[in-house]
Coordinates of C-alpha atoms in Angstrom, one line a residue:
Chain A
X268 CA -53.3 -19.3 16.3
X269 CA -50.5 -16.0 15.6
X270 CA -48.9 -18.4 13.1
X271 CA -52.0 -19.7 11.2
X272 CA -53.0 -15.5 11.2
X273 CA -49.7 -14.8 9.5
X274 CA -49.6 -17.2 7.2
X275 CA -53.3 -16.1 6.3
X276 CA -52.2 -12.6 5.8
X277 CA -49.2 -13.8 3.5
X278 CA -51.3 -15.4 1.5
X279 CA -50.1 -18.9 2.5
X280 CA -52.6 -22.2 2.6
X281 CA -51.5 -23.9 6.6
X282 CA -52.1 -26.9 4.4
X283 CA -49.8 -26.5 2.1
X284 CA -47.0 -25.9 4.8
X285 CA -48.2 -29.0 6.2
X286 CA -47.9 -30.4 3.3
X287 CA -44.3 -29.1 2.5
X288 CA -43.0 -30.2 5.7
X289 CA -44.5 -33.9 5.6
X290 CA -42.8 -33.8 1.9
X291 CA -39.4 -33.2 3.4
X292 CA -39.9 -35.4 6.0
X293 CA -41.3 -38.5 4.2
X294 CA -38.5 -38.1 1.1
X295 CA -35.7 -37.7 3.7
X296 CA -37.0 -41.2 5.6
X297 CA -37.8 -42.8 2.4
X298 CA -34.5 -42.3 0.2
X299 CA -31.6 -44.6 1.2
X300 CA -29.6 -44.9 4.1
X301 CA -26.9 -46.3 6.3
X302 CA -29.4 -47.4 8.9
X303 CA -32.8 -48.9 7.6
X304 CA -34.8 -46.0 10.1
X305 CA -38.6 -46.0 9.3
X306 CA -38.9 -46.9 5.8
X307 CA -42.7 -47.6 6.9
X308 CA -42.8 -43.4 8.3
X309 CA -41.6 -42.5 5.0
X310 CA -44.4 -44.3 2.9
X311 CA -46.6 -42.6 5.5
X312 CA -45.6 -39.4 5.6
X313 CA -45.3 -39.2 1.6
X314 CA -48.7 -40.4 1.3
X315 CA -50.2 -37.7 3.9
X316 CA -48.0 -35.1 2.0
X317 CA -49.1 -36.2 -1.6
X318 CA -53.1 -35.9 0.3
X319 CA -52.7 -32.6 1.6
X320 CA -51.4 -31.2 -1.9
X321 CA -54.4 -33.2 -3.5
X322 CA -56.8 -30.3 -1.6
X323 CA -54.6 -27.8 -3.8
X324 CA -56.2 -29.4 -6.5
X325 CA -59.5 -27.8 -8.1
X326 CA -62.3 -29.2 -9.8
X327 CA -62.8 -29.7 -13.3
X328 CA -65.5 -29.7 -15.5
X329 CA -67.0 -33.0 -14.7
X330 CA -66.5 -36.4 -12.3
X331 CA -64.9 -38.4 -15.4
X332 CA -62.3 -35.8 -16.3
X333 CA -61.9 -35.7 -12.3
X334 CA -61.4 -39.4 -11.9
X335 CA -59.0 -39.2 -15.0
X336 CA -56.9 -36.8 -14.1
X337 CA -56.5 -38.1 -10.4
X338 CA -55.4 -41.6 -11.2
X339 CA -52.9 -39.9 -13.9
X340 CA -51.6 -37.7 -11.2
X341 CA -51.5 -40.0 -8.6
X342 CA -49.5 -42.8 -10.8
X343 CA -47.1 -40.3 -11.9
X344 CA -46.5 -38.8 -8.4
X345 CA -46.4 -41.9 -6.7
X346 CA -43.9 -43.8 -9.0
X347 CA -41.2 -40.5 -9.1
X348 CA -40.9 -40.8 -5.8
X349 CA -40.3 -44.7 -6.2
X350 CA -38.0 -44.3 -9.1
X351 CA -35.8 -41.5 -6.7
X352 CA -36.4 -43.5 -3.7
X353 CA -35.7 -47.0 -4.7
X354 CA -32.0 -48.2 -4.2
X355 CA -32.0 -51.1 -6.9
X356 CA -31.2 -49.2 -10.2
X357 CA -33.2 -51.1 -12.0
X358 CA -36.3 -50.7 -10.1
X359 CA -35.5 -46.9 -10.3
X360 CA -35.9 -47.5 -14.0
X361 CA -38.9 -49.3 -13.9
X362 CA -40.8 -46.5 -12.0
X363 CA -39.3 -44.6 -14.2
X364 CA -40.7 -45.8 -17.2
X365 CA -44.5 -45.9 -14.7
X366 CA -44.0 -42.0 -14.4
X367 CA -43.1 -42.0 -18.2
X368 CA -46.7 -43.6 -18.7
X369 CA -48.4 -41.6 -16.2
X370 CA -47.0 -37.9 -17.9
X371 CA -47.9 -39.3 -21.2
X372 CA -51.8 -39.8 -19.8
X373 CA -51.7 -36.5 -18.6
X374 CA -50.5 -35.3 -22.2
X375 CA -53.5 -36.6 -23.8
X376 CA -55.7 -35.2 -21.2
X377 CA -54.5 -31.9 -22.4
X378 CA -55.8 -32.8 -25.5
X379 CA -51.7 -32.7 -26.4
X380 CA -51.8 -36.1 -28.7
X381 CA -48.4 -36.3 -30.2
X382 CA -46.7 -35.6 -27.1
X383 CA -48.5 -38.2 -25.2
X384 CA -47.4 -40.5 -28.0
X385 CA -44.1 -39.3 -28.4
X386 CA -43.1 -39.6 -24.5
X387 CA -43.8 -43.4 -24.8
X388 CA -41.9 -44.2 -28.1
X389 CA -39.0 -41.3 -27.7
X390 CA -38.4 -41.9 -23.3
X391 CA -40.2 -45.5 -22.6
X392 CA -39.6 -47.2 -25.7
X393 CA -35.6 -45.7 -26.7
X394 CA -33.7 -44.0 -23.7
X395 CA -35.0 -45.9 -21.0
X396 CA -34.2 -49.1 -22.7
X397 CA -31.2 -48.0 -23.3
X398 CA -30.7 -47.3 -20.0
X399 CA -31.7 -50.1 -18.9
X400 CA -28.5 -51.6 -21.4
X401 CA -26.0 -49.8 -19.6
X402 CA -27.3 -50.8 -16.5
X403 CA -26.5 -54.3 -17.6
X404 CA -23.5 -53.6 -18.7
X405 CA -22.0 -51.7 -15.6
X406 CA -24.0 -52.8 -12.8
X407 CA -21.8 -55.2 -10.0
X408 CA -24.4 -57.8 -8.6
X409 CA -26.2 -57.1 -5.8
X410 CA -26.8 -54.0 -4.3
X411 CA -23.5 -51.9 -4.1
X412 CA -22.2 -49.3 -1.4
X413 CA -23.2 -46.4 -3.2
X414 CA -26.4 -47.2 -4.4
X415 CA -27.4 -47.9 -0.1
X416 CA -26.3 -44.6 0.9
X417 CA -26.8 -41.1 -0.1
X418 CA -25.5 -37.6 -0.2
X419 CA -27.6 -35.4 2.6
X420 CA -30.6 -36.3 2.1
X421 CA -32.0 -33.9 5.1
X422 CA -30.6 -31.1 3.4
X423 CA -31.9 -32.0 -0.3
X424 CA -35.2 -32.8 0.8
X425 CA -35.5 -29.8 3.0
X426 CA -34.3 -27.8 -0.3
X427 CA -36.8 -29.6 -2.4
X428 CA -39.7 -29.0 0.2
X429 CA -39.0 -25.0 0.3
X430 CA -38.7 -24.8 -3.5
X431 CA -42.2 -26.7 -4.0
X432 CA -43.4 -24.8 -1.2
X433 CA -42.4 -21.3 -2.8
X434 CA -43.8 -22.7 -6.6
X435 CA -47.1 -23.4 -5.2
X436 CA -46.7 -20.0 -3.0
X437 CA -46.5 -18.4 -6.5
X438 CA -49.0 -20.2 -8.5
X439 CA -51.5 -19.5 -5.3
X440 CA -50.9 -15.8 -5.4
X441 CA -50.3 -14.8 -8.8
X442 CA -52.8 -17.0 -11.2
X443 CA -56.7 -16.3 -9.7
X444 CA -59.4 -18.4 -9.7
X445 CA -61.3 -15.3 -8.6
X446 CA -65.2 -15.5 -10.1
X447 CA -64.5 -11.6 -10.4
X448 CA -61.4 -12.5 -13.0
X449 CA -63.5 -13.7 -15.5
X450 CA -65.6 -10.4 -15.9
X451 CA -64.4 -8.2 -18.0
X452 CA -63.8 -5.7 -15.9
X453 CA -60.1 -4.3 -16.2
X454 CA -58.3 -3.8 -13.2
X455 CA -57.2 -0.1 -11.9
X456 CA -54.1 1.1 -13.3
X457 CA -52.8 2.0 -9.9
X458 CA -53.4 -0.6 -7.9
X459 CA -50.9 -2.4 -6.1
X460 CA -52.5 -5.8 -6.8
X461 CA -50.8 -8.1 -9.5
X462 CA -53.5 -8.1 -12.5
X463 CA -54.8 -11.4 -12.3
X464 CA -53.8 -14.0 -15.6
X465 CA -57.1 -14.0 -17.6
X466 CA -58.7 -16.6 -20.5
X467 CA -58.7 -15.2 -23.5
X468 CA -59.1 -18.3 -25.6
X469 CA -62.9 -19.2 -26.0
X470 CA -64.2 -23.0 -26.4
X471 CA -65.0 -22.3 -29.9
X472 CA -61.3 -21.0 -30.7
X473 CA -59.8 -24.1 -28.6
X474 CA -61.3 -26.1 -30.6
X475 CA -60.7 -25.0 -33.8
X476 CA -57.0 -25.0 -32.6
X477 CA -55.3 -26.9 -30.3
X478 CA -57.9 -29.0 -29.4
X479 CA -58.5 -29.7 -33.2
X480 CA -59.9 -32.9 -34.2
X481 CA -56.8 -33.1 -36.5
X482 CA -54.5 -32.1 -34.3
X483 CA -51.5 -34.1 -35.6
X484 CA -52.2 -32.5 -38.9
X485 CA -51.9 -28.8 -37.1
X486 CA -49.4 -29.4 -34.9
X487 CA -46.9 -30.3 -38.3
X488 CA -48.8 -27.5 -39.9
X489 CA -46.7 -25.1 -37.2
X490 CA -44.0 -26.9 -37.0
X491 CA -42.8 -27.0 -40.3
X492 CA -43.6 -23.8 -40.6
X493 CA -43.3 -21.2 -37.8
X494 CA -40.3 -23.8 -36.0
X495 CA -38.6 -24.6 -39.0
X496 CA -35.1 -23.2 -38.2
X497 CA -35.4 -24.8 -35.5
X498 CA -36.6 -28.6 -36.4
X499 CA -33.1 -28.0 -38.4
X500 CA -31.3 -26.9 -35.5
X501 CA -32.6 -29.9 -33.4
X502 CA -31.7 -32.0 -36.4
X503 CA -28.3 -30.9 -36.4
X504 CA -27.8 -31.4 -32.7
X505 CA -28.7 -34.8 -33.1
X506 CA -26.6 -35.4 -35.8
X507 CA -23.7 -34.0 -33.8
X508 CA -24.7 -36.2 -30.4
X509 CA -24.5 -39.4 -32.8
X510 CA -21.4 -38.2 -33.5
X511 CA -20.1 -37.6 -30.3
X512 CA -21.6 -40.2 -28.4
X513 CA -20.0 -42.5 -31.1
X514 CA -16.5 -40.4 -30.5
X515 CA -16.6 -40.5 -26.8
X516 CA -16.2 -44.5 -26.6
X517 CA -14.2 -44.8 -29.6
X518 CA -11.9 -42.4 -28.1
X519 CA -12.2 -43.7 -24.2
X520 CA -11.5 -47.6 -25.9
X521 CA -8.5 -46.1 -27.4
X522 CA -7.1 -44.2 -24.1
X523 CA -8.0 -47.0 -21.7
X524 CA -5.7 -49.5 -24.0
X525 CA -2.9 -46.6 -23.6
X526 CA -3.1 -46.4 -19.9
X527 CA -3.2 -50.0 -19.6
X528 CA -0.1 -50.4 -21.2
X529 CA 1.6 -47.1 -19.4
X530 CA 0.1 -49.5 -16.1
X531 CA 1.9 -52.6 -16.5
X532 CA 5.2 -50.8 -18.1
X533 CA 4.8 -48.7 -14.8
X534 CA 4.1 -51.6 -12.7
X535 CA 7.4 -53.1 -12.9
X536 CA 9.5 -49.9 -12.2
X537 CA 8.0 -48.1 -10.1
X538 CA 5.3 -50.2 -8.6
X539 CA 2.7 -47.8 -7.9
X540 CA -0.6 -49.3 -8.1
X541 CA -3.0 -47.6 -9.5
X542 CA -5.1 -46.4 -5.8
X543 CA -1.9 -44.3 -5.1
X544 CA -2.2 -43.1 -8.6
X545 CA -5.7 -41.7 -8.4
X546 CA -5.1 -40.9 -4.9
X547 CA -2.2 -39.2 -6.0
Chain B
X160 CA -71.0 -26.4 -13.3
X161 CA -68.0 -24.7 -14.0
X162 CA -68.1 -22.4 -16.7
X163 CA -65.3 -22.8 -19.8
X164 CA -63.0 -20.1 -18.3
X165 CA -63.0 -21.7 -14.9
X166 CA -62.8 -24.8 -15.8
X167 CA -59.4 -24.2 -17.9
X168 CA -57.7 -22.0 -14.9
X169 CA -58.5 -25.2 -12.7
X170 CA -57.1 -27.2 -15.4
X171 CA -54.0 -24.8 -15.6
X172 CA -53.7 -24.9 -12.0
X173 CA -53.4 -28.4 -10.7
X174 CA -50.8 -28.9 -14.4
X175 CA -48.7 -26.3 -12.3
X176 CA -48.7 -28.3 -9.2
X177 CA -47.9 -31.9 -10.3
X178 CA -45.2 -30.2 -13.0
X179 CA -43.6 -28.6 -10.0
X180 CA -44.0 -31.4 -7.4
X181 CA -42.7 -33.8 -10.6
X182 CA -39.5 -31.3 -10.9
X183 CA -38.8 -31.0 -6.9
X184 CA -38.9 -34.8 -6.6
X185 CA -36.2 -34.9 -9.8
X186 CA -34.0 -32.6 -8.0
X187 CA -34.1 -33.8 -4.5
X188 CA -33.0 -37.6 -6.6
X189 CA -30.2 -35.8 -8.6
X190 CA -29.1 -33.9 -5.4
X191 CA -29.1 -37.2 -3.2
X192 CA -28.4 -40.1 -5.3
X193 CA -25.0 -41.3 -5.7
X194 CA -25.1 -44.0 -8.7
X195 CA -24.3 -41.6 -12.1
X196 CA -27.3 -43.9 -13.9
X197 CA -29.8 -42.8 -11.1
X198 CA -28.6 -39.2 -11.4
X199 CA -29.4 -39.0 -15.0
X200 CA -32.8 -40.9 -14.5
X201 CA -33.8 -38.0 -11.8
X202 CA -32.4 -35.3 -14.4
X203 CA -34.5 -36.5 -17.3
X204 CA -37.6 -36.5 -14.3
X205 CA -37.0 -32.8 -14.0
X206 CA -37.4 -32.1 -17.5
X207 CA -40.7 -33.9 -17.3
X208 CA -41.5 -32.2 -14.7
X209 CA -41.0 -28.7 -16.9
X210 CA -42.7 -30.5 -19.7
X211 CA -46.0 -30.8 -18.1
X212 CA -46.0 -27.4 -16.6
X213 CA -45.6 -26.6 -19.9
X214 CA -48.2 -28.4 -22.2
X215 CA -50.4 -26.6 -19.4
X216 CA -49.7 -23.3 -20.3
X217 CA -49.8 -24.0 -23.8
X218 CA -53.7 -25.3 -23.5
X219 CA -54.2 -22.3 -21.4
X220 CA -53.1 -19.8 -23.6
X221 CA -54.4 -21.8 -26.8
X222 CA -51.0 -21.3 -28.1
X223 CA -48.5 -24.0 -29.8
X224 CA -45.3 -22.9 -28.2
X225 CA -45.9 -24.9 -25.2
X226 CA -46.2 -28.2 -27.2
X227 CA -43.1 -27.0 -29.8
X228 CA -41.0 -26.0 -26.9
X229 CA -41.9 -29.7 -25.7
X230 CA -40.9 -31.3 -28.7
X231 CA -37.7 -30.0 -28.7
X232 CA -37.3 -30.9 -24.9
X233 CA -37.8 -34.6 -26.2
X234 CA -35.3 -34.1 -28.8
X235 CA -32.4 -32.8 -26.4
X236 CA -33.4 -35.5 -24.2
X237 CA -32.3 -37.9 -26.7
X238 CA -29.1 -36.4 -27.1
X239 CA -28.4 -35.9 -24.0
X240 CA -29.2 -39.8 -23.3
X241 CA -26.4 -40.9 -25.7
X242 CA -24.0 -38.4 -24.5
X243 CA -24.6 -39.2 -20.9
X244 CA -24.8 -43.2 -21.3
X245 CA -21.5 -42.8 -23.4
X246 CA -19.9 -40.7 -20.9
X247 CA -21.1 -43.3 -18.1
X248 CA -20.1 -45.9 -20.0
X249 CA -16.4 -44.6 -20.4
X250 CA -16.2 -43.7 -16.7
X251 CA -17.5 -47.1 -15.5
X252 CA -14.5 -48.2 -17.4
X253 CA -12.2 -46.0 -15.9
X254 CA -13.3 -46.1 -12.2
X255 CA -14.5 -49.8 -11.9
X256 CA -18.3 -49.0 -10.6
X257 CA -20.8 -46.5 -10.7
X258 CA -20.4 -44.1 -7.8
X259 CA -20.2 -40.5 -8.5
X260 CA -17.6 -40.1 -5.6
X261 CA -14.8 -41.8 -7.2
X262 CA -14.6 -38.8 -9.4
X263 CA -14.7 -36.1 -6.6
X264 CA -11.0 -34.8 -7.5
X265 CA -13.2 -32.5 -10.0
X266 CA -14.5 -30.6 -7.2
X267 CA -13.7 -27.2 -5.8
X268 CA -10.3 -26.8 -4.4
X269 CA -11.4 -25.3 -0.9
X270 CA -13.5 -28.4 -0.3
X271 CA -12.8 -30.8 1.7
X272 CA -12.4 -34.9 0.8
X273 CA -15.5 -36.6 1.2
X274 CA -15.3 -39.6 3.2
X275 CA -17.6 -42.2 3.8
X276 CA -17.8 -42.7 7.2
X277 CA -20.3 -45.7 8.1
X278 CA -20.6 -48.3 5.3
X279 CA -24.0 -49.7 5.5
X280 CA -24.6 -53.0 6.2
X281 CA -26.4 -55.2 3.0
X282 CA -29.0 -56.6 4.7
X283 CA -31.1 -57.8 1.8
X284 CA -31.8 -61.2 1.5
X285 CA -30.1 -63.1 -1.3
X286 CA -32.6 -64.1 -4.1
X287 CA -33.1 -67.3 -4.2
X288 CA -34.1 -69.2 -7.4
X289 CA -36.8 -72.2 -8.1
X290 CA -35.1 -75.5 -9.2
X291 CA -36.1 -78.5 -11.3
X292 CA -35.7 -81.6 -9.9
X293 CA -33.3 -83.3 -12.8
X294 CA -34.8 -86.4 -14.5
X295 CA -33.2 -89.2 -16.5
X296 CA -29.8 -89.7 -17.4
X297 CA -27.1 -86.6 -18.1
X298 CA -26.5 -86.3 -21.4
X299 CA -23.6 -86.5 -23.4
X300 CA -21.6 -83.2 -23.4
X301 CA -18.4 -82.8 -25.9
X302 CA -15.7 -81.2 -23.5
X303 CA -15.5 -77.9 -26.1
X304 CA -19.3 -77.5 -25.9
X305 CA -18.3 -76.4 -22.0
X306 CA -16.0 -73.7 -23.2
X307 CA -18.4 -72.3 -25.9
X308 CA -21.0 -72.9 -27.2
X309 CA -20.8 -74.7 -31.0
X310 CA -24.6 -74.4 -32.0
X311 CA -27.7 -72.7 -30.2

């Protein structure tokens, strides 16, 4: 009962601790391993973590933005911790493209059209296929050493618990959903308390801006205008990883046809293989 | 019913959380995973994961940064795709698989060699594939059309 008081006093929902700790718990059982311990506790404990957060959640306006916004979150939560989890690359990728999908809902239910679209064609549709292209080209069959086994995952998921735990700590504390916010009183000058973040923008100015009907045609408006420099800038950069990517295998073809001739000149005289070489 | 006001800072609120819970589950893959395609994968997550935080804000604050900023997150994406895939490609090559260990010689000097010390047993099933059961006779093959292939 001390406990839950403290954590009251700092501010700090015994759920979302809860929450925290099932987080860590379920993403350390869940991500691979040398032993196959308690996938099944894993899946159990994500899901009871992924529910407790859900009652961080508030209500919005209506039950159908509500429904939307719960199946867009819960697809998107659910398949990044299948694309981390999963120890199949390619079914990483494939959850990967699922959280892809499930970002690019929650884009258009921020009224954010072009992004939405633009997270489908630019991630789903270009770099995850491509991806998916390396994978075929590098991947040994079957399921390799590395890919069954990871680095600490105790200590990473611990880490990963404490920083979601101290994010939400922050939202919790700092950005009020306090009726009184919304007045427009002004808080004292000299009180202690951080001044809570407060809607300016009204419905009417929303819509007549970023929830535009013709949004596409306002959000070019800006960006050829205000961003110019830097759509140029983010041209360039592209321009320059073209280049580089292209530069980068040219060069590595070039090197590796080097050292395999240095290899089988060195072969002969010395007869170092190449383990004691990279060992070396 | 909520007012407008409310209704946005709830709006604002639960963007925060999945954005942050998004980015935590990036980092805990790029901090655990040990196949350099994976890594990337959970790396690009992150950067969702600060996208949608993001495009939150920007409602919020009925402002277009949040969305520009976005774009441009998209754009370095890209170009950090063909870098990395290039780069992975290459050390594929070099190393002969994936794993990001073969190329711990880049780390600090007062660390020590990591070793792996149980090797996991693969105790996945072999997939096994449906066949037809062959009818009629064989046909005729030319003994080149076994080495490649002449027509499609």
């Amino acid at each position: 009962m001390q406990l839950l008081q403290a954590l009251r006093v700092l501010g700090i929902e015994p759920l979302t601790a809860l929450a925290c700790v099932c987080f860590a718990l379920g993403l350390w059982l869940l991500l691979p391993s040398t032993t196959a311990r308690g996938k099944a506790f894993g899946l159990i404990f994500t899901t009871i973590s992924l529910g407790l957060f859900a009652t961080n959640l508030h209500l919005l306006s209506d039950w159908v933005s509500d429904a939307v916004f719960y199946v867009m979150a819960s697809v998107t939560l659910v398949s990044a911790v299948g694309a981390v989890t999963m120890r199949s690359p390619v079914y990483c990728a494939i959850w990967f493209a699922l959280t892809l999908l499930g970002t690019a809902g929650l884009f258009f239910f921020q009224g954010a059209q072009f992004l939405g679209v633009a997270t489908v064609v630019v991630y789903a549709g270009a770099i995850l296929v491509t991806m998916l292209f390396v994978l075929m080209l590098c991947n040994p069959e079957g399921h390799s050493l590395y890919d069954r086994v990871s680095w600490e995952a105790g200590i990473s998921a611990g880490t990963g618990a404490l920083l979601v735990f101290l994010l939400t700590w922050t939202t919790a504390t700092t950005v009020f959903v306090d009726n009184t916010a919304f007045t427009d009183k002004t808080p004292a000058k000299d009180s202690k308390e951080p001044a809570p973040i407060v809607l300016t923008a009204t419905a009417e100015q929303q819509n007549k801006n970023i929830l535009a009907p013709r949004h596409v045609e306002k959000l070019g408006g800006e960006l050829f205008s205000k961003y110019l420099i830097g759509v140029e800038t983010a041209g360039t950069l592209l321009l320059v990883a073209l280049v580089g990517a292209v530069a980068i295998i040219a060069h590595g073809k070039h090197a590796e046809a080097q050292a395999a001739a240095v290899r089988t000149s060195d072969g002969m005289t010395s007869g170092l293989n190449e383990e004691g070489r990279r060992n070396a | 019913m909520l007012s407008h006001a409310e209704a946005e800072i709830h709006l604002l609120e639960n963007y925060l959380l999945i954005g942050a819970l998004l980015f935590t589950i990036g980092l805990v893959g790029f901090l655990t995973r040990r196949n350099m395609i994976v890594m990337f994968l959970a790396a690009e997550m992150m950067l969702q994961g600060v996208s949608v935080s993001l495009v939150g804000w920007g409602r919020f604050h009925d402002d277009w940064g949040g969305q520009m900023l976005v774009i441009f997150i998209l754009t370095v994406a890209a170009c950090e795709a063909a870098i990395a895939l290039a780069l992975v490609q290459m050390l594929f090559h070099r190393g002969g698989n994936l794993d990001i260990a073969l190329w711990q010689n880049l780390r600090e000097g007062n660390q020590p060699r990591f070793v792996d010390r149980e090797i996991p047993a693969d105790d996945d099933p072999k997939p096994t594939f449906p066949k037809l059961t062959p009818a009629g006779i064989d046909p005729k093959t030319k003994e080149e059309d076994t080495i490649y292939r002449t027509h499609v």
